[in-house]
Amino acid sequence: MALPTTDSEGNAMRLYSGPLSLFSRKVEIALYEKGLDFERVEVAFTQSEGYRPKAPEVIAANPKGQVPVLVDGDLTLFDSTVILEYLEEAHPVPPLYPSDPAEKARCRLVELDADEILLADVRRIMYRNEPPPADAGLRKTREEDGRRAMAAIGDHYRRLENRLGGKDHFCGTFSVADIAMFTTIHYAVRLNGPDLDRFPGLAAWYRRMGERSGIARVVEEIAEADRRLSWPLSA
């Protein structure tokens, strides 16, 4: 049985989140998918300054001073993976991890792939909707590195297409693996990353995931944040 989504005083969970924080959005999708009530606290962010000034509550909770931070009663957590594992154990229905230990481990590897392997190259094109630097040499360096990143992301897509193997989900049924991978791929898509249609199986999976109500909600929220905060996309 899932635990109550409010504490003894009737307070919902509180999530400190950033409008363009990929890892915050990953947690939000999980919360929506599980149907959990939560209060979203948006911390200060601009494309020129990043998450500054950092929220005192976030600094106090996370030695890295980064979002997401989840507060559930007297429990405070940071790191999206830790938060998702807690949500699964505290609110196991609907499940977002396989029950079999080996399959659960494979699911976690796909999540790690999204968060640390694919994202490492997606980060290299994040300059595209940031204010351009005044230094022409720095602009050129970023663009050249961005072109190399595009090739690397395409290689990742090819690898992920093979891993998906025509299945509906990365780990049997909808899981954290799909949430994490969708979120990272969506950030590449919104930054004019490689054409996903070159990888039809992965593209079909991406479209299916985007039809889920929780994911669709987050996609629209990211688009609204981009309209407020992001520069027009550069090459």
Tab-separated table of C-alpha atoms in Angstrom:
chain	number	residue	atom	x	y	z
A	1	MET	CA	0.000	0.000	0.000
A	2	ALA	CA	1.287	3.475	-0.866
A	3	LEU	CA	2.028	5.816	2.018
A	4	PRO	CA	-0.016	9.026	2.368
A	5	THR	CA	1.177	11.850	0.115
A	6	THR	CA	0.755	14.396	2.915
A	7	ASP	CA	2.320	14.580	6.361
A	8	SER	CA	0.500	14.564	9.697
A	9	GLU	CA	-0.322	18.258	9.270
A	10	GLY	CA	-1.726	17.747	5.782
A	11	ASN	CA	1.261	19.209	3.934
A	12	ALA	CA	2.114	17.833	0.505
A	13	MET	CA	5.637	16.920	-0.492
A	14	ARG	CA	7.689	19.910	-1.610
A	15	LEU	CA	9.997	19.770	-4.611
A	16	TYR	CA	12.596	22.466	-5.173
A	17	SER	CA	12.920	22.526	-8.936
A	18	GLY	CA	14.367	24.597	-11.745
A	19	PRO	CA	12.450	25.626	-14.864
A	20	LEU	CA	15.116	24.128	-17.148
A	21	SER	CA	16.647	21.614	-14.746
A	22	LEU	CA	16.681	18.282	-16.554
A	23	PHE	CA	16.976	16.276	-13.344
A	24	SER	CA	14.157	18.202	-11.662
A	25	ARG	CA	11.909	17.485	-14.641
A	26	LYS	CA	12.822	13.808	-14.413
A	27	VAL	CA	11.555	13.750	-10.814
A	28	GLU	CA	8.419	15.687	-11.741
A	29	ILE	CA	7.510	13.099	-14.380
A	30	ALA	CA	7.809	10.333	-11.779
A	31	LEU	CA	5.609	12.277	-9.348
A	32	TYR	CA	2.966	12.823	-12.044
A	33	GLU	CA	3.122	9.195	-13.135
A	34	LYS	CA	2.562	8.061	-9.545
A	35	GLY	CA	-0.256	10.559	-9.055
A	36	LEU	CA	1.408	12.140	-6.024
A	37	ASP	CA	0.498	15.580	-4.755
A	38	PHE	CA	3.441	17.933	-4.383
A	39	GLU	CA	4.211	21.604	-4.105
A	40	ARG	CA	6.667	22.775	-6.736
A	41	VAL	CA	9.026	25.526	-5.570
A	42	GLU	CA	10.788	27.093	-8.558
A	43	VAL	CA	14.217	28.416	-7.707
A	44	ALA	CA	15.785	31.457	-9.355
A	45	PHE	CA	17.294	30.822	-12.800
A	46	THR	CA	18.468	32.805	-15.807
A	47	GLN	CA	20.347	31.630	-18.900
A	48	SER	CA	23.112	34.154	-18.222
A	49	GLU	CA	23.598	33.477	-14.480
A	50	GLY	CA	22.299	29.936	-14.095
A	51	TYR	CA	20.841	29.009	-10.707
A	52	ARG	CA	22.021	32.120	-8.901
A	53	PRO	CA	21.442	33.328	-6.324
A	54	LYS	CA	21.035	29.797	-5.035
A	55	ALA	CA	18.031	29.186	-2.798
A	56	PRO	CA	19.094	28.988	0.869
A	57	GLU	CA	16.861	25.943	1.360
A	58	VAL	CA	18.646	24.134	-1.468
A	59	ILE	CA	22.118	25.028	-0.168
A	60	ALA	CA	21.129	23.795	3.295
A	61	ALA	CA	19.770	20.511	1.922
A	62	ASN	CA	22.318	19.651	-0.765
A	63	PRO	CA	26.098	20.145	-0.380
A	64	LYS	CA	26.211	20.678	-4.159
A	65	GLY	CA	23.609	23.445	-3.921
A	66	GLN	CA	21.687	21.895	-6.817
A	67	VAL	CA	18.069	21.001	-7.521
A	68	PRO	CA	16.081	18.793	-7.350
A	69	VAL	CA	15.538	18.665	-3.605
A	70	LEU	CA	12.512	16.781	-2.266
A	71	VAL	CA	11.101	17.457	1.195
A	72	ASP	CA	8.660	14.862	2.512
A	73	GLY	CA	7.776	15.575	6.132
A	74	ASP	CA	11.006	15.472	8.121
A	75	LEU	CA	12.896	13.778	5.269
A	76	THR	CA	14.936	15.855	2.808
A	77	LEU	CA	16.538	14.233	-0.239
A	78	PHE	CA	18.620	15.371	-3.191
A	79	ASP	CA	19.845	13.659	-6.391
A	80	SER	CA	17.177	12.548	-8.845
A	81	THR	CA	18.126	8.861	-8.678
A	82	VAL	CA	17.939	8.790	-4.876
A	83	ILE	CA	14.597	10.618	-4.981
A	84	LEU	CA	13.112	8.214	-7.543
A	85	GLU	CA	14.213	5.187	-5.546
A	86	TYR	CA	12.615	6.670	-2.424
A	87	LEU	CA	9.364	7.405	-4.249
A	88	GLU	CA	9.257	3.819	-5.498
A	89	GLU	CA	9.691	2.369	-2.032
A	90	ALA	CA	7.327	4.821	-0.323
A	91	HIS	CA	4.687	4.743	-3.068
A	92	PRO	CA	5.105	1.450	-4.954
A	93	VAL	CA	1.894	1.702	-6.993
A	94	PRO	CA	2.133	2.146	-9.905
A	95	PRO	CA	5.631	0.651	-10.052
A	96	LEU	CA	8.369	2.449	-11.961
A	97	TYR	CA	11.004	-0.268	-11.546
A	98	PRO	CA	10.847	-3.957	-12.507
A	99	SER	CA	10.348	-6.337	-9.573
A	100	ASP	CA	13.005	-8.825	-10.705
A	101	PRO	CA	16.425	-7.851	-9.257
A	102	ALA	CA	18.303	-8.443	-12.510
A	103	GLU	CA	15.764	-6.474	-14.554
A	104	LYS	CA	15.808	-3.707	-11.953
A	105	ALA	CA	19.584	-3.515	-12.287
A	106	ARG	CA	19.271	-3.284	-16.078
A	107	CYS	CA	16.710	-0.499	-15.638
A	108	ARG	CA	19.141	1.403	-13.434
A	109	LEU	CA	21.869	1.012	-16.050
A	110	VAL	CA	19.627	2.612	-18.688
A	111	GLU	CA	18.932	5.463	-16.265
A	112	LEU	CA	22.661	5.886	-15.689
A	113	ASP	CA	23.230	5.831	-19.447
A	114	ALA	CA	20.756	8.689	-19.869
A	115	ASP	CA	22.060	10.707	-16.926
A	116	GLU	CA	25.806	10.296	-17.384
A	117	ILE	CA	26.682	8.927	-20.824
A	118	LEU	CA	24.220	10.444	-23.298
A	119	LEU	CA	23.897	13.647	-21.277
A	120	ALA	CA	27.662	14.216	-21.353
A	121	ASP	CA	27.378	14.898	-25.098
A	122	VAL	CA	23.999	16.659	-24.919
A	123	ARG	CA	25.576	19.162	-22.509
A	124	ARG	CA	27.976	20.135	-25.303
A	125	ILE	CA	25.101	21.625	-27.355
A	126	MET	CA	23.422	23.417	-24.449
A	127	TYR	CA	25.164	26.634	-25.475
A	128	ARG	CA	22.664	26.879	-28.329
A	129	ASN	CA	19.948	28.573	-26.284
A	130	GLU	CA	22.253	30.491	-23.973
A	131	PRO	CA	23.357	34.110	-24.535
A	132	PRO	CA	26.221	34.040	-27.060
A	133	PRO	CA	29.632	34.974	-25.656
A	134	ALA	CA	31.123	38.244	-26.814
A	135	ASP	CA	34.431	36.547	-27.660
A	136	ALA	CA	34.349	35.327	-31.280
A	137	GLY	CA	37.009	32.709	-30.596
A	138	LEU	CA	34.972	31.198	-27.788
A	139	ARG	CA	31.887	31.139	-30.001
A	140	LYS	CA	33.816	29.294	-32.695
A	141	THR	CA	35.227	26.793	-30.184
A	142	ARG	CA	31.745	26.054	-28.838
A	143	GLU	CA	30.320	25.590	-32.310
A	144	GLU	CA	33.117	23.231	-33.348
A	145	ASP	CA	32.673	21.196	-30.172
A	146	GLY	CA	28.919	21.232	-30.775
A	147	ARG	CA	29.407	19.686	-34.215
A	148	ARG	CA	31.500	16.908	-32.701
A	149	ALA	CA	28.827	16.426	-30.053
A	150	MET	CA	26.148	16.080	-32.737
A	151	ALA	CA	28.045	13.168	-34.263
A	152	ALA	CA	28.475	11.587	-30.826
A	153	ILE	CA	24.774	11.976	-30.003
A	154	GLY	CA	23.904	10.324	-33.317
A	155	ASP	CA	26.125	7.400	-32.357
A	156	HIS	CA	24.310	7.170	-29.013
A	157	TYR	CA	20.954	7.173	-30.790
A	158	ARG	CA	22.072	4.310	-33.005
A	159	ARG	CA	23.220	2.361	-29.959
A	160	LEU	CA	19.967	3.063	-28.090
A	161	GLU	CA	17.886	2.083	-31.107
A	162	ASN	CA	19.640	-1.282	-31.090
A	163	ARG	CA	19.172	-1.633	-27.346
A	164	LEU	CA	15.463	-0.872	-27.624
A	165	GLY	CA	15.193	-3.526	-30.314
A	166	GLY	CA	11.711	-2.523	-31.449
A	167	LYS	CA	10.210	-2.958	-27.963
A	168	ASP	CA	7.707	-0.523	-26.487
A	169	HIS	CA	9.903	0.220	-23.464
A	170	PHE	CA	13.532	-0.119	-22.424
A	171	CYS	CA	12.768	-2.450	-19.510
A	172	GLY	CA	9.654	-4.479	-20.274
A	173	THR	CA	7.046	-1.973	-19.056
A	174	PHE	CA	7.146	1.775	-18.508
A	175	SER	CA	9.851	2.526	-15.963
A	176	VAL	CA	12.414	4.974	-14.650
A	177	ALA	CA	14.577	3.930	-17.607
A	178	ASP	CA	12.031	5.439	-19.999
A	179	ILE	CA	11.628	8.567	-17.862
A	180	ALA	CA	15.367	9.243	-17.686
A	181	MET	CA	16.062	8.445	-21.332
A	182	PHE	CA	13.103	10.473	-22.585
A	183	THR	CA	14.145	13.483	-20.531
A	184	THR	CA	17.708	13.501	-21.857
A	185	ILE	CA	16.666	12.860	-25.453
A	186	HIS	CA	14.024	15.586	-25.189
A	187	TYR	CA	16.712	18.069	-24.176
A	188	ALA	CA	18.669	17.100	-27.271
A	189	VAL	CA	15.544	17.486	-29.424
A	190	ARG	CA	14.747	20.936	-28.006
A	191	LEU	CA	18.327	22.009	-28.792
A	192	ASN	CA	18.044	20.949	-32.461
A	193	GLY	CA	20.045	17.797	-31.884
A	194	PRO	CA	20.409	15.053	-34.511
A	195	ASP	CA	17.274	14.195	-36.482
A	196	LEU	CA	15.581	11.499	-34.427
A	197	ASP	CA	13.665	10.253	-37.468
A	198	ARG	CA	16.922	8.742	-38.740
A	199	PHE	CA	16.316	6.158	-36.002
A	200	PRO	CA	12.696	5.067	-36.573
A	201	GLY	CA	12.416	2.692	-33.619
A	202	LEU	CA	13.778	5.252	-31.175
A	203	ALA	CA	11.657	7.992	-32.750
A	204	ALA	CA	8.496	5.890	-32.393
A	205	TRP	CA	9.336	5.205	-28.752
A	206	TYR	CA	9.940	8.945	-28.147
A	207	ARG	CA	6.545	9.832	-29.626
A	208	ARG	CA	4.784	7.179	-27.521
A	209	MET	CA	6.415	8.446	-24.359
A	210	GLY	CA	5.439	12.015	-25.224
A	211	GLU	CA	1.778	10.993	-25.322
A	212	ARG	CA	1.744	10.070	-21.627
A	213	SER	CA	-0.057	12.784	-19.664
A	214	GLY	CA	2.699	13.347	-17.097
A	215	ILE	CA	5.396	13.598	-19.742
A	216	ALA	CA	3.279	15.814	-22.004
A	217	ARG	CA	2.727	18.166	-19.080
A	218	VAL	CA	6.441	18.473	-18.394
A	219	VAL	CA	7.239	18.954	-22.102
A	220	GLU	CA	4.815	21.880	-22.241
A	221	GLU	CA	6.225	23.362	-19.032
A	222	ILE	CA	9.759	23.179	-20.474
A	223	ALA	CA	8.564	24.875	-23.689
A	224	GLU	CA	6.942	27.648	-21.638
A	225	ALA	CA	10.158	28.106	-19.651
A	226	ASP	CA	12.138	28.318	-22.889
A	227	ARG	CA	9.807	31.031	-24.151
A	228	ARG	CA	10.510	33.041	-20.982
A	229	LEU	CA	14.173	32.329	-20.436
A	230	SER	CA	16.024	31.000	-23.476
A	231	TRP	CA	17.781	32.698	-26.373
A	232	PRO	CA	16.693	31.854	-29.936
A	233	LEU	CA	18.428	28.643	-30.941
A	234	SER	CA	21.797	29.052	-32.610
A	235	ALA	CA	23.553	26.557	-34.878
